[in-house]
Coordinates of C-alpha atoms and ligand atoms in Angstrom, one line a residue:
X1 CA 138.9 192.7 204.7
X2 CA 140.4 189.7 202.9
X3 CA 144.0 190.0 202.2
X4 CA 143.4 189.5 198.3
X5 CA 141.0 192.1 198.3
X6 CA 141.5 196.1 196.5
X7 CA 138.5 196.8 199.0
X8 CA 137.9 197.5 202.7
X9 CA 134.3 195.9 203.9
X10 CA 133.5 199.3 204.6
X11 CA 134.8 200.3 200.8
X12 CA 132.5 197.4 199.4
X13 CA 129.2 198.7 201.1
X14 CA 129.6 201.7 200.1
X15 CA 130.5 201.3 196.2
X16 CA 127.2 199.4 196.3
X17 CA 125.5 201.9 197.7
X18 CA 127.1 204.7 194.9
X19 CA 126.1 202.2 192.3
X20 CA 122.8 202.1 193.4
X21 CA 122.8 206.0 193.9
X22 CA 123.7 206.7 190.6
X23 CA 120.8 204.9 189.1
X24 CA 117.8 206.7 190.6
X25 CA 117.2 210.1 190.6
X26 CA 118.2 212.2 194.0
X27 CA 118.3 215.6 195.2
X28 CA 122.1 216.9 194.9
X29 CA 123.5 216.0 197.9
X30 CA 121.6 213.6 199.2
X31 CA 123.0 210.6 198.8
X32 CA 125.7 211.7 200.7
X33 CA 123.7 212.5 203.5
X34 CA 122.0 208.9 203.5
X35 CA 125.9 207.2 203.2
X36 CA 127.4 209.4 206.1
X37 CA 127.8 207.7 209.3
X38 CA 126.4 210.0 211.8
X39 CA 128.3 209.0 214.6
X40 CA 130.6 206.4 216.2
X41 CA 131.6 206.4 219.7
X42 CA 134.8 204.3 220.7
X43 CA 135.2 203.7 224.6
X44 CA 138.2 202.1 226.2
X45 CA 137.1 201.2 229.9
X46 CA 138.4 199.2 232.2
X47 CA 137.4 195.9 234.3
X48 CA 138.4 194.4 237.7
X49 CA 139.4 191.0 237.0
X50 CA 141.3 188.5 238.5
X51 CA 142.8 190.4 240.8
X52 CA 143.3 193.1 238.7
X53 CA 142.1 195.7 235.8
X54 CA 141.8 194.6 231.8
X55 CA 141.2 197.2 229.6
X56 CA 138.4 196.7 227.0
X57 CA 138.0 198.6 223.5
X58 CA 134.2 199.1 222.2
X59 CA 132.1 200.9 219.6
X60 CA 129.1 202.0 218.5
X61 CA 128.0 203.7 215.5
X62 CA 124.9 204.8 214.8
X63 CA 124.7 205.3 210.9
X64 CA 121.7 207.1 209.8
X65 CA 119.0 208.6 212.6
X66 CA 116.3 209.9 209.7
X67 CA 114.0 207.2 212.3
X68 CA 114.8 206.7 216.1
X69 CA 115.8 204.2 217.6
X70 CA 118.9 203.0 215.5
X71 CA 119.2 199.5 215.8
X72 CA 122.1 197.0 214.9
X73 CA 123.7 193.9 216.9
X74 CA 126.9 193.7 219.4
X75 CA 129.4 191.5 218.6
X76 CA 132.5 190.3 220.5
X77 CA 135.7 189.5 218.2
X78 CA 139.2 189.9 218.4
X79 CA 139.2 190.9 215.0
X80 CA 136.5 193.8 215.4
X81 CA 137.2 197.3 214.4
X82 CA 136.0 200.7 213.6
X83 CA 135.5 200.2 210.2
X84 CA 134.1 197.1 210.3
X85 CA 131.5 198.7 212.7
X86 CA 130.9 201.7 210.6
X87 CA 129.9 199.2 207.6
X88 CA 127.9 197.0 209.4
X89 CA 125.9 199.9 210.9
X90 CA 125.3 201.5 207.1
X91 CA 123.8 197.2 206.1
X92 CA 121.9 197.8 209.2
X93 CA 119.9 201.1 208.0
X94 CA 119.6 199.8 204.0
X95 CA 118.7 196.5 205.7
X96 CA 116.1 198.0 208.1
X97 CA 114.5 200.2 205.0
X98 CA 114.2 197.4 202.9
X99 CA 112.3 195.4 205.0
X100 CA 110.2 197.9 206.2
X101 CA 111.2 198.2 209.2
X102 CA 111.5 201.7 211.5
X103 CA 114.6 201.8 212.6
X104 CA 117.9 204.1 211.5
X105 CA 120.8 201.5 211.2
X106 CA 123.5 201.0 214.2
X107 CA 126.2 198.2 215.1
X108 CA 128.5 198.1 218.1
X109 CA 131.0 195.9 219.1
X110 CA 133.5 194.5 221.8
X111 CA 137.2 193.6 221.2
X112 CA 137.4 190.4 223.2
X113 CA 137.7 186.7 222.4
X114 CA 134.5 185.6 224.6
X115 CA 135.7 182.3 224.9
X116 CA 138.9 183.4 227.1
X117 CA 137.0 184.7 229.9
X118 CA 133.9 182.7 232.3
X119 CA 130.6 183.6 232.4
X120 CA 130.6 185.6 235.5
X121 CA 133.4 187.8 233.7
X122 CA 131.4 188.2 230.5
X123 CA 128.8 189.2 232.8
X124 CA 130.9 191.8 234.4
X125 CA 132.4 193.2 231.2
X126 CA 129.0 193.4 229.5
X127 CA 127.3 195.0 232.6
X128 CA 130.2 197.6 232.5
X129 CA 130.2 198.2 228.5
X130 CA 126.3 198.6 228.9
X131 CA 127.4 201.4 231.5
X132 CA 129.8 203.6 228.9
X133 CA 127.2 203.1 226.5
X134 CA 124.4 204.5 228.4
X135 CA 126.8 207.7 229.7
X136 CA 127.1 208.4 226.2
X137 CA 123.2 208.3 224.6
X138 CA 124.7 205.1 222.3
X139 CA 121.7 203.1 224.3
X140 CA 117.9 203.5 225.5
X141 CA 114.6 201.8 224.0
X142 CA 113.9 205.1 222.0
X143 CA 117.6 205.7 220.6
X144 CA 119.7 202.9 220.3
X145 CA 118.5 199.2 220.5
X146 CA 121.5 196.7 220.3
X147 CA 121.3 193.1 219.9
X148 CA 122.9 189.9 219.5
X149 CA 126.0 189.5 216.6
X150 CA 128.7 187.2 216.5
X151 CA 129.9 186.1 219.5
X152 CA 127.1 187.5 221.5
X153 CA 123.5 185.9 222.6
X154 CA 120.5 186.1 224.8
X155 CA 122.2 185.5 227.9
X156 CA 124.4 189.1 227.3
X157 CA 121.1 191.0 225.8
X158 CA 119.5 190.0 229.5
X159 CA 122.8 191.6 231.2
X160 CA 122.7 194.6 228.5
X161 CA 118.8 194.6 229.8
X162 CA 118.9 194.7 233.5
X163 CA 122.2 197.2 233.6
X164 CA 120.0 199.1 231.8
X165 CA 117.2 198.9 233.8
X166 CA 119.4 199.3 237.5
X167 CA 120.3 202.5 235.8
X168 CA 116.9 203.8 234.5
X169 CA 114.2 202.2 237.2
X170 CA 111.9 204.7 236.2
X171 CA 111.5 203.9 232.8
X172 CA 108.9 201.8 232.1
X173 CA 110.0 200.5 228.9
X174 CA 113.8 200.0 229.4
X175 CA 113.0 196.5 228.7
X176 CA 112.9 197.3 225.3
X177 CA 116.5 198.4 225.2
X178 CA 118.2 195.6 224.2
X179 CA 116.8 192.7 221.8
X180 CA 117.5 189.2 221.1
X181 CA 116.8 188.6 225.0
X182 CA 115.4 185.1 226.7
X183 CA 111.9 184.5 226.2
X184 CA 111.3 184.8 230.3
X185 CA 113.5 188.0 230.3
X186 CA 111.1 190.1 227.7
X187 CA 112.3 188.5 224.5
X188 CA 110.1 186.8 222.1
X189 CA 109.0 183.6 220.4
X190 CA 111.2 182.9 217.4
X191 CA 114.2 185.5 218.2
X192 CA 117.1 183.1 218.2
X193 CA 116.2 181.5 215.0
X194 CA 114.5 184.1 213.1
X195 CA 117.7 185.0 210.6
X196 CA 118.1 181.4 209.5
X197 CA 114.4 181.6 209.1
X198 CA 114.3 184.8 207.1
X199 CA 116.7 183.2 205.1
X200 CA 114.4 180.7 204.3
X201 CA 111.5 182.7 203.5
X202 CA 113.0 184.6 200.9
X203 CA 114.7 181.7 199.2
X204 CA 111.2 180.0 199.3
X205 CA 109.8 183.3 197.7
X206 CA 112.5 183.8 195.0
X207 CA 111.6 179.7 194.4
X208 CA 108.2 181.5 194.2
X209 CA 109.0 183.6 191.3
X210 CA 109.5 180.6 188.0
X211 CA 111.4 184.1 186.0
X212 CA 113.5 184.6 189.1
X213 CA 114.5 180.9 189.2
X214 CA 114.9 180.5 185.2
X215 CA 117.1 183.5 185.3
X216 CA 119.4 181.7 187.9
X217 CA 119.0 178.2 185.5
X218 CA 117.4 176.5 188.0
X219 CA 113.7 175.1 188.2
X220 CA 110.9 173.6 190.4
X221 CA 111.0 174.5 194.3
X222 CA 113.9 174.2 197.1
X223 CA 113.1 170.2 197.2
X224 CA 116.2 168.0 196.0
X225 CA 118.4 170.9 195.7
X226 CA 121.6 170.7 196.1
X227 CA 122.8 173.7 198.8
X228 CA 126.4 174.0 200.5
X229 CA 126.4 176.2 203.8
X230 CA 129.3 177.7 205.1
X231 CA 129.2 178.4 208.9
X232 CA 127.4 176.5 211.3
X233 CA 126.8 179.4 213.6
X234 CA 123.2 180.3 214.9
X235 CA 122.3 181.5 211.4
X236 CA 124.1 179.0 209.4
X237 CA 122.5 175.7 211.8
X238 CA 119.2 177.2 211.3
X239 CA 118.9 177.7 207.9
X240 CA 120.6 174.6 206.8
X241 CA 118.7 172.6 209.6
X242 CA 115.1 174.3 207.9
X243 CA 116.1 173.6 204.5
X244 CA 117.0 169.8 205.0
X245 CA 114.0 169.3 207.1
X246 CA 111.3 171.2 206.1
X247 CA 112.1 172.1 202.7
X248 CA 114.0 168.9 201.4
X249 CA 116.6 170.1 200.1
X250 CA 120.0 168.3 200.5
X251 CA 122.8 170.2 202.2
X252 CA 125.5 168.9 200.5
X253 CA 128.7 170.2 202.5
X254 CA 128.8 172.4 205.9
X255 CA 132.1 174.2 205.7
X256 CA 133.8 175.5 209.0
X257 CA 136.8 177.1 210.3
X258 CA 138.6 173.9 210.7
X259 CA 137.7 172.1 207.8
X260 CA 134.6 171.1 205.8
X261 CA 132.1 168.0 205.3
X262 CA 131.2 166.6 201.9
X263 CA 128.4 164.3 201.3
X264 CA 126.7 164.6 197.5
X265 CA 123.7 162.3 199.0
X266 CA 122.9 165.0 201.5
X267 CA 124.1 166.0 205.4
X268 CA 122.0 165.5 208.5
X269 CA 123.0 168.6 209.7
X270 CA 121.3 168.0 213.2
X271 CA 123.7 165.5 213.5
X272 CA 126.2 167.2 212.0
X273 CA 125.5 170.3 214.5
X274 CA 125.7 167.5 217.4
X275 CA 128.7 166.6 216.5
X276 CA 130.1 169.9 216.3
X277 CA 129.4 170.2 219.9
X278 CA 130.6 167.0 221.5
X279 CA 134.3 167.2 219.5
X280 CA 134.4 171.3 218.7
X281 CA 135.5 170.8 215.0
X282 CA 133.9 168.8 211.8
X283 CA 136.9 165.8 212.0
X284 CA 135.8 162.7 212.5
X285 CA 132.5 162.7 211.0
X286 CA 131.3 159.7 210.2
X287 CA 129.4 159.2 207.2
X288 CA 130.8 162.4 205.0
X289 CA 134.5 163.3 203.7
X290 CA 136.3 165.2 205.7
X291 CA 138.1 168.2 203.4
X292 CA 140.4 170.0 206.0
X293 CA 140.7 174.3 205.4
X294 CA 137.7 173.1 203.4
X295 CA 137.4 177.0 201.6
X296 CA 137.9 175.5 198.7
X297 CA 134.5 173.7 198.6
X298 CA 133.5 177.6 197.8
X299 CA 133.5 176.3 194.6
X300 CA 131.9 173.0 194.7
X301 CA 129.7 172.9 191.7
X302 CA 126.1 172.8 194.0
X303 CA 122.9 174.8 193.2
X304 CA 122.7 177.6 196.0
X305 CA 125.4 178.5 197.7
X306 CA 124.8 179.9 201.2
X307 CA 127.9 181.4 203.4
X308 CA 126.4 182.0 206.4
X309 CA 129.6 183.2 208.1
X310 CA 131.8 185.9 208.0
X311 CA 132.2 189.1 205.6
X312 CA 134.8 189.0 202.9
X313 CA 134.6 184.8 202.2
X314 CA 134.4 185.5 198.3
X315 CA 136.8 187.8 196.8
X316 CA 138.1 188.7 193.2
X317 CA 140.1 185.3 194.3
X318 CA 137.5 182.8 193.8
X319 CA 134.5 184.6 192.8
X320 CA 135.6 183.4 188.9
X321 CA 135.8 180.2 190.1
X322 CA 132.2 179.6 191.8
X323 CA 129.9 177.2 190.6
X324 CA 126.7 177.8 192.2
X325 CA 123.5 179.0 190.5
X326 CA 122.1 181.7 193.3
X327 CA 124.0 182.7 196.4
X328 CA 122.1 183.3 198.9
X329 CA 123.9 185.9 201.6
X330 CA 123.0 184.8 205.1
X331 CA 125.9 186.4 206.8
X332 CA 126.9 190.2 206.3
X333 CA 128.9 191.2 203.5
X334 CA 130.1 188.1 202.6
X335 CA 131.0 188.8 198.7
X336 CA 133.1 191.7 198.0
X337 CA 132.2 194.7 195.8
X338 CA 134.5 193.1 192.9
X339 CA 133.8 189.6 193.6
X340 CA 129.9 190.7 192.9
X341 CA 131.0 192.5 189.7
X342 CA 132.1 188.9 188.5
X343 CA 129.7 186.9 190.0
X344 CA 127.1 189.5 188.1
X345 CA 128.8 188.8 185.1
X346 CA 128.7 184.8 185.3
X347 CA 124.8 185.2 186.0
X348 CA 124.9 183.8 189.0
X349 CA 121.6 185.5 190.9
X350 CA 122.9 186.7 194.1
X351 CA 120.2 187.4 197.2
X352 CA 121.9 190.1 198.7
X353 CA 122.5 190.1 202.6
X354 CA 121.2 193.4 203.1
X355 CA 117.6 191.9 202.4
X356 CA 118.3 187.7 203.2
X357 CA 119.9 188.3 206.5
X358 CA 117.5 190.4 207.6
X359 CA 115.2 188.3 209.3
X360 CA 117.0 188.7 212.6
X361 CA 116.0 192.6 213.0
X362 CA 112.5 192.0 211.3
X363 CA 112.1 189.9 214.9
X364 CA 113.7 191.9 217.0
X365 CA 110.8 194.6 216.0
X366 CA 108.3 192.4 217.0
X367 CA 110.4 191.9 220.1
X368 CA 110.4 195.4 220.7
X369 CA 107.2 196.3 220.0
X370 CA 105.9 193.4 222.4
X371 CA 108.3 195.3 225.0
X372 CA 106.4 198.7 224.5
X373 CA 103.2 197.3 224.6
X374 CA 104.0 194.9 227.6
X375 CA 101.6 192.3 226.1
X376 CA 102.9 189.0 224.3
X377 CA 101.6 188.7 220.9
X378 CA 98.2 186.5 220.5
X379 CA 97.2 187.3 224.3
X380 CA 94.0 189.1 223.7
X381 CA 92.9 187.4 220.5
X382 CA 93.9 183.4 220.8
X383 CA 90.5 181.9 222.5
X384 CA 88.6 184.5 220.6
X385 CA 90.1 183.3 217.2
X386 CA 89.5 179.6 218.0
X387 CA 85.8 180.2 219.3
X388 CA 85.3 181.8 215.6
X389 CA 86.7 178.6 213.8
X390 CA 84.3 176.5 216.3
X391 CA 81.2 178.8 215.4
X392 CA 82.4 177.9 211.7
X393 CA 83.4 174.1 212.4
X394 CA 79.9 174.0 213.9
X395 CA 78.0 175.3 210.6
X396 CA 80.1 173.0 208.3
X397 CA 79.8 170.2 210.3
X398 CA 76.0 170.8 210.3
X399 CA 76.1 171.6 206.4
X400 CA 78.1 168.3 205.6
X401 CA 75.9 166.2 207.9
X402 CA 79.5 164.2 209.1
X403 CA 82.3 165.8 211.4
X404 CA 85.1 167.9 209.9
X405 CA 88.7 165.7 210.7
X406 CA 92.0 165.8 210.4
X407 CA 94.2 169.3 209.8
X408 CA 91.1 171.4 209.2
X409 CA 89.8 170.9 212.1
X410 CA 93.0 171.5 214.3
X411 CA 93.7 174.3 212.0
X412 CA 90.2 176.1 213.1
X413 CA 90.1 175.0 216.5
X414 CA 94.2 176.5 217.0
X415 CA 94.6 180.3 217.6
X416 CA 97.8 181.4 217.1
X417 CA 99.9 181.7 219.4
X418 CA 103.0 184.0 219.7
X419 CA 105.6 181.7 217.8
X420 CA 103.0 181.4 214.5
X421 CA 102.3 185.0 214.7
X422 CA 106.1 185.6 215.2
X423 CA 106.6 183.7 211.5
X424 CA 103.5 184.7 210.2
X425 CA 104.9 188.6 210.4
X426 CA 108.4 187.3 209.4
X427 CA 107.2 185.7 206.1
X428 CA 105.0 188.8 204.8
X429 CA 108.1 190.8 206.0
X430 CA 110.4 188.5 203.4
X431 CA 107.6 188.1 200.8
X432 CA 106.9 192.1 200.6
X433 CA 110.3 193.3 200.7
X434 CA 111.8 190.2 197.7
X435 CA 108.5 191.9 195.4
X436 CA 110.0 195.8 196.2
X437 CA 113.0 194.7 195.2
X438 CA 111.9 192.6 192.5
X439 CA 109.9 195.6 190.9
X440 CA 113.0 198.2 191.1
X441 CA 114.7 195.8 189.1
X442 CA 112.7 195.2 186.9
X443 CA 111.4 198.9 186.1
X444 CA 115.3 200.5 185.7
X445 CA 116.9 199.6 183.0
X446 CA 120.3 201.0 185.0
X447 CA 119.9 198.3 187.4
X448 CA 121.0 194.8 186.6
X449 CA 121.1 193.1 190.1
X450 CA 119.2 192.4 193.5
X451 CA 121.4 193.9 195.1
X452 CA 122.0 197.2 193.7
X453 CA 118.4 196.8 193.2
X454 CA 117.8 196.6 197.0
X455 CA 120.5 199.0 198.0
X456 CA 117.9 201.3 195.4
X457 CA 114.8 200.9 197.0
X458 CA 116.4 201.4 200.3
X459 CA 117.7 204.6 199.3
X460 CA 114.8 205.9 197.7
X461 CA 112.4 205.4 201.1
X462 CA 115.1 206.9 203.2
X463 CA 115.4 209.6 200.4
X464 CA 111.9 210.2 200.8
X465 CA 111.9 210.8 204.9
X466 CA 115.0 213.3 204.4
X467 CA 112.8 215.4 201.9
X468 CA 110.2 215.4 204.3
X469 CA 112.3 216.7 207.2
X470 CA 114.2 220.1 208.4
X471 CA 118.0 219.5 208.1
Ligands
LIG1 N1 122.8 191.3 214.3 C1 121.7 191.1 213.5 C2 121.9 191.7 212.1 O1 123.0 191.9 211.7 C3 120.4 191.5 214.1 C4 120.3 193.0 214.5 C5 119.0 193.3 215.3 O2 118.2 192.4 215.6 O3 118.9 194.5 215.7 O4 121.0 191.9 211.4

């Protein structure tokens, strides 16, 4: 929670979701059945190190189970907490039933700077939190599927994995515990970048929709636009990185913890990201101003806006003060429940996180569901697809009378393989979902935003599975 904020995070997510409740028609008493957290387990266990035993603090929550497994991310902070769980397990089942994806929501995570400790000791802590969480049902392919978070990554999902699997060797898919693992380790093509991905999708699909972007005051596509990114984390490099490269856009400024970087002409962030890695902070850029605490660029006059970081970064504080045209919520809970209020008010057309973000678990399904099935994607079908496209390059080429060249021909002779599958799924995941939400808006004259739009649709399908089932 930021200190100039009325609101917890958990607070926020759940005025959204009341605001969104209160628009639709429900059964009396339902809503509060969806917003209940159904459980949270805090363990405290302790670790031998260095000679002698630490003492960890964990959670897990598991929000709503109206579909097993529940699934969420792990994160290691200092600054985790209950609450801060608890809310990021309620994103985690709105964000799951948005995209359409069959999961109840969950979220754990570890008190611990990961930095302070070497890998072998991360390794040791993880195997053990992996342990309490299994003693207590808060883990297993078919009831609680972590993954990574902040501060966590493959390398902890393949400890997560194997603890699991040394204490379940029977279980053929235990595998499919854990997602976000190393390719070689049961993961999948496409897992460690897919939320900076999904971000792109559904920015490329609300550039899709010329009402959508007229409403914002913008025009034409992502190309030239101007786009500041806070956090250069795994979601924040990604997106940024796809958006400059592949899109055209020009990231503008890259804000991070120590300070920010300002070029109007446009950041290479690849370079940028390099940089960040051989020094560990943003100084001494070359080529960009350096703006040290660098928060303030919040309210750089750009075109989208993307903090990809932390939750809470735009308050009643600053919200009055932004500038951009859309914000586009890569990280979790990002803009506070008042801040939105304003930011609603200004116009500003904000893709919520709950649908933006939500890439990362869209992939993690197909991760999953790879697990279960114990076959990568495109295995059966590749050779098959490509000996179609020669049978068809064969007639056409006979047809035309001259050979077929260029990209038509790689693009019939290639079968896809896992990776274009992987973002093949991902994109119809982003594209379906932005037209759901799209529609709610635009058929309730009680809803005025995306997000209470999505929080909306999400509440209706879950609605819809409770009134199906025995409570
Ligand atoms: N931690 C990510 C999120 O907040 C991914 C969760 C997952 O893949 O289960 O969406």
């Amino acid at each position: 929670m930021s200190s100039s904020d009325q609101t917890s995070f958990l607070e926020n997510v759940n005025l959204c979701f009341d605001r969104a409740a209160a628009a639709i028609e429900l059964p009396s008493g339902l809503a509060q059945q969806i917003r209940t957290c159904n459980a949270i387990c805090e363990v405290k266990f302790g670790v031998e190190l260095r000679g002698g035993y630490e003492v960890f603090t964990g959670w897990r929550a598991t929000h709503s189970e109206h579909v097993l497994p529940v699934k969420g991310g792990i994160r290691y902070a200092t600054f985790a907490d209950q609450q801060e769980v608890e809310a990021l397990a309620a994103l985690m089942t709105y964000k799951c039933s948005i995209v359409n994806v069959p999961y109840g929501g969950s979220k754990g995570a570890l008190k611990i700077d990961p930095k302070k400790y070497t890998q072998d000791e991360l390794e040791h802590i993880t195997r053990r939190f992996t342990q309490e969480l299994d003693k207590r049902g808060f883990i297993g392919p078919g009831l609680n599927v972590p993954a990574p978070d902040m501060g966590t990554g493959q390398r902890m999902m393949a400890w997560m994995a194997d603890e699991y699997q040394r204490l379940h060797p029977t279980d053929i898919n235990a595998r499919g515990c854990v997602t976000g693992k190393p390719v070689h380790f049961g993961g999948i093509q496409g897992r460690t970048e897919a939320t900076g991905r999904g971000v792109q999708y559904g920015l490329r699909e609300f550039f899709r929709n010329p009402d959508d972007v007229k409403s914002a005051g913008l025009e034409g596509t992502l190309e030239g636009k101007k786009i500041i990114v806070q956090g250069l984390g795994n979601v924040g490099y990604h997106a940024a990185k796809f958006f400059e490269e592949e899109d055209g856009a020009k990231i503008i400024a890259i804000l991070e913890r120590d300070g920010a970087l300002l070029n109007e002409e446009g950041l290479s962030v690849e370079a940028v990201f390099a940089h960040k890695q051989e020094k560990g902070c943003m100084e001494g850029f070359s080529g960009a101003q350096f703006v040290p605490g660098g928060a303030e660029l919040l309210e750089h006059p750009c075109d989208i806006l993307v903090p990809a970081a932390m939750e809470g970064v735009i308050t009643q504080e600053n919200a009055g003060n932004i500038k951009a045209k859309v914000i586009a919520e890569a990280a979790n809970g990002p803009v506070s429940y008042e801040a939105d209020r304003i930011l609603n008010e200004k116009c500003v057309f904000i893709l919520p996180d709950a649908y933006l973000n939500a890439g990362g678990v869209t992939v993690s399904y197909f991760e999953w569901l790879k697990n279960l099935s114990h076959v990568r994607f495109g295995r059966m079908d590749r050779r098959y697809e490509e000996a179609q496209g020669q049978a068809i390059l064969d007639v056409l080429e006979q047809a035309l009378g001259k050979p077929v060249e260029g990209a038509a021909r790689d693009s019939l002779l290639t079968g896809p393989d896992e990776l274009t599958l992987v973002r093949s799924g991902l994109d119809d995941t982003m594209r379906e979902a932005y037209g759901e939400i799209r529609e709610v808006h635009l058929s309730n004259d009680k809803i005025n935003d995306r997000r209470t739009a999505a929080f909306a649709l999400s509440i209706k399908k879950i609605a819809a599975i409770y009134e199906s089932m025995e409570l």
